[in-house]
Amino acid sequence: MCGIVGFNGHHEAAEILLDGLTKLEYRGYDSAGIAVRDGSKDAKIIKAKGRLDHLKEKTDNGRSVAGTCGIGHTRWATHGEPSENNAHPHCSDDGNVIGVHNGIIENYQELKEKLVRNGYRFYSETDTEVAIKLVDYYYKKYLGTPVDAINHALVRIRGSYALELMFKEYPEEIYVARKDSPMILGVADGESFVASDVPAILKHTRTVYYIGNLQMARVGKGEITFYNLDGDEIEIEPKTIEWDAEAAEKSGYEHFMMKEIHEQPKAVADTLHSAVKDGKVDLSELGLTEERIRDFQQIYIVACGSAYHVGVAAQYTIEDLTDIPVRVELASEFRYRHIPLNEKSLVIVISQSGETADSLAALRKAKEKNLTTLGIVNVVGSSIAREADHVFYTLAGPEIAVATTKAYSSQLIATDCIAIYFGSVRGVLSDDRCAELLDALEKIPQQIEKILEDKERLQWFAAKQSNAHDVFFIGRGLDYAATLEGSLKLKEISYVHSEAYAAGELKHGTISLIEDGTLVISVLTQKRLIEKTVSNMVEVKSRGAYLMGLTTYGNYDIEDVADFTTYVPDTDPHFAISLAVVPLQLLAYYFSVSRGLDVDKPRNLAKSVTVE
Ligand code: F6R
């Protein structure tokens, strides 16, 4: 949510800032702005409502703004409507402090009242303006350094933030501070870079610093000094980013989402191979001892959105292959609910970004209760990766489209590997069974390739159905988990109302919504449940539904019931969801394209949800 960039060097800043913001636009795109300082002169602030292109037009792609030090922001509105007035950067009344912010200041109302009592006036509805004026207030009150002023403000601010500030009296410097919102810094060739995510600075440097919670930094030209909350200097070790810059480009695809759908075979294979040693699934490198694994009596899987849907699938797989009871929890509920937690529990937090606010809070709650925590995370060095006791990195590479595809698929594989490894360690699975399961997993990448070769029929079907008002997805067992994801993909990028139901639940209410021509998509890969789901298809068909069936090659009888049927290769039922989800992703993609929508940046959404 919200993208932040900063540059302090020898080149013109505006073009570099706009380029960085382009890479971060997936984090929010309802307005954007930059502030650039040219030596000792006043900073120039330029903002525009809407997509980043408006700001680029306004600044002639940055060419009309001179200066080598600047900050930039692309916004996902929290406080105040999307407008130029509410767009960042914001500045104090006399232009002394200028800043951008990602996160939420929870006590902004109380801080605003204090500032109003001290003579401050407010022009926007944002909490960011309050934070910046608070820093200005302390800067003037104590007549100290920017670090002192920021420190005082941080002590008063409740909430989450990645703050990036410029001070009039320090024209050659940028100051940053962070709590619970992502921010990285990098240095290359005497120049410094700030960003809320790796893709924005990847082309300049691969050596980055992850600034910790409640830490600050002074960003000079090519040198960065870090501070703790007491204002003392601290050391932070740089980390090397392995992703290559090309991975964050569209490489000839019309949309990132389609590119990322096609990257799934590689993402899945890389993630799987990271967990295989000497022909066996071996997760000993996670650092969980076999004794601990044998001791677990309960697993909680906690996540949001699509990552939660991975959890729903993993519940079936892990329970089946390990005999450990699993509960899947929405992170936003888990964090506030009173749960009588069993001490011999493992809490698995799944997150692509590793920064989702609710998932991070759930992880912290689990740690407070002394439970063992394992993060399944894609972004190296992210908050969840750093705070979890153990980390399983998915190797999906940077995911840019707001709707997740390849990260989801690699998370599924990660949970499959955990299920096999735990099942083997606990003696539930024999060596032969483990080998059989691994063999099936090894085939998944090429089976996904095969599905991708035959996407034209889905494109045709989506074009025909894209005016649908309501779509229902049904399935049982792991097929139900697939429908949850299929339905979310469809609604988030095509804006068509859709719902996923466990097929047996339909007649407990929802069936009353079925009318003549209502599209019902049925997923049928779980052999022992197919007949049951077919009965549910017949029930809705007799009420007028138009039926699509998604099943495995060989189940040709489905064509007797469904109006349109699509097939995926056969695999072990535990892993069929890794294949079934691909046509559902494609369907959502083609619905969105047919409706002329922005596939990669659906309205009201942002890639990583770092606010509650
Ligand atoms: C949907 C989607 C979201 C994310 C959710 C969690 O396509 O991408 O539902 O899955 O916001 O994000 P992470 O995995 O970053 O915690």
XYZ file of C-alpha atoms and ligand atoms in Angstrom, residues 303-308 350-356 359 384 399 401-405 407 411 485 488-489 492 606-609, ligand 1:
47
model
C -2.896 -15.595 6.301
C -4.998 -13.150 4.278
C -6.680 -13.278 0.863
C -5.176 -15.727 -1.595
C -2.539 -16.772 0.919
C -5.445 -17.755 3.209
C 1.794 -17.458 4.683
C 2.538 -14.182 2.918
C 3.939 -13.247 -0.479
C 5.010 -9.762 0.567
C 5.943 -10.665 4.125
C 4.542 -7.269 5.084
C 0.768 -7.780 5.334
C -0.409 -11.461 9.096
C 7.541 -11.692 8.494
C 5.314 -10.500 -8.331
C 0.400 -7.811 -10.787
C -1.892 -7.018 -7.887
C -3.706 -10.343 -8.309
C -1.360 -13.055 -7.153
C -0.744 -16.104 -9.336
C 3.260 -16.641 -5.534
C 2.951 -21.257 -1.632
C -9.165 -18.744 -5.225
C -11.428 -14.169 -5.698
C -9.355 -13.900 -8.892
C -10.933 -8.730 -7.988
C -2.989 -2.505 -3.723
C -0.417 -5.240 -3.845
C 0.680 -5.398 -0.270
C -1.745 -4.470 2.460
C -5.310 -11.585 -4.269
C -4.152 -11.211 -3.489
C -4.355 -10.919 -2.057
C -3.138 -11.362 -1.220
C -3.309 -10.900 0.230
C -2.149 -11.351 1.102
O -4.968 -11.847 -5.599
O -3.063 -11.106 -3.999
O -5.525 -11.487 -1.570
O -3.022 -12.739 -1.296
O -3.409 -9.509 0.268
O -0.956 -10.804 0.655
P 0.435 -11.382 1.124
O 0.560 -12.759 0.538
O 1.458 -10.429 0.583
O 0.407 -11.417 2.622
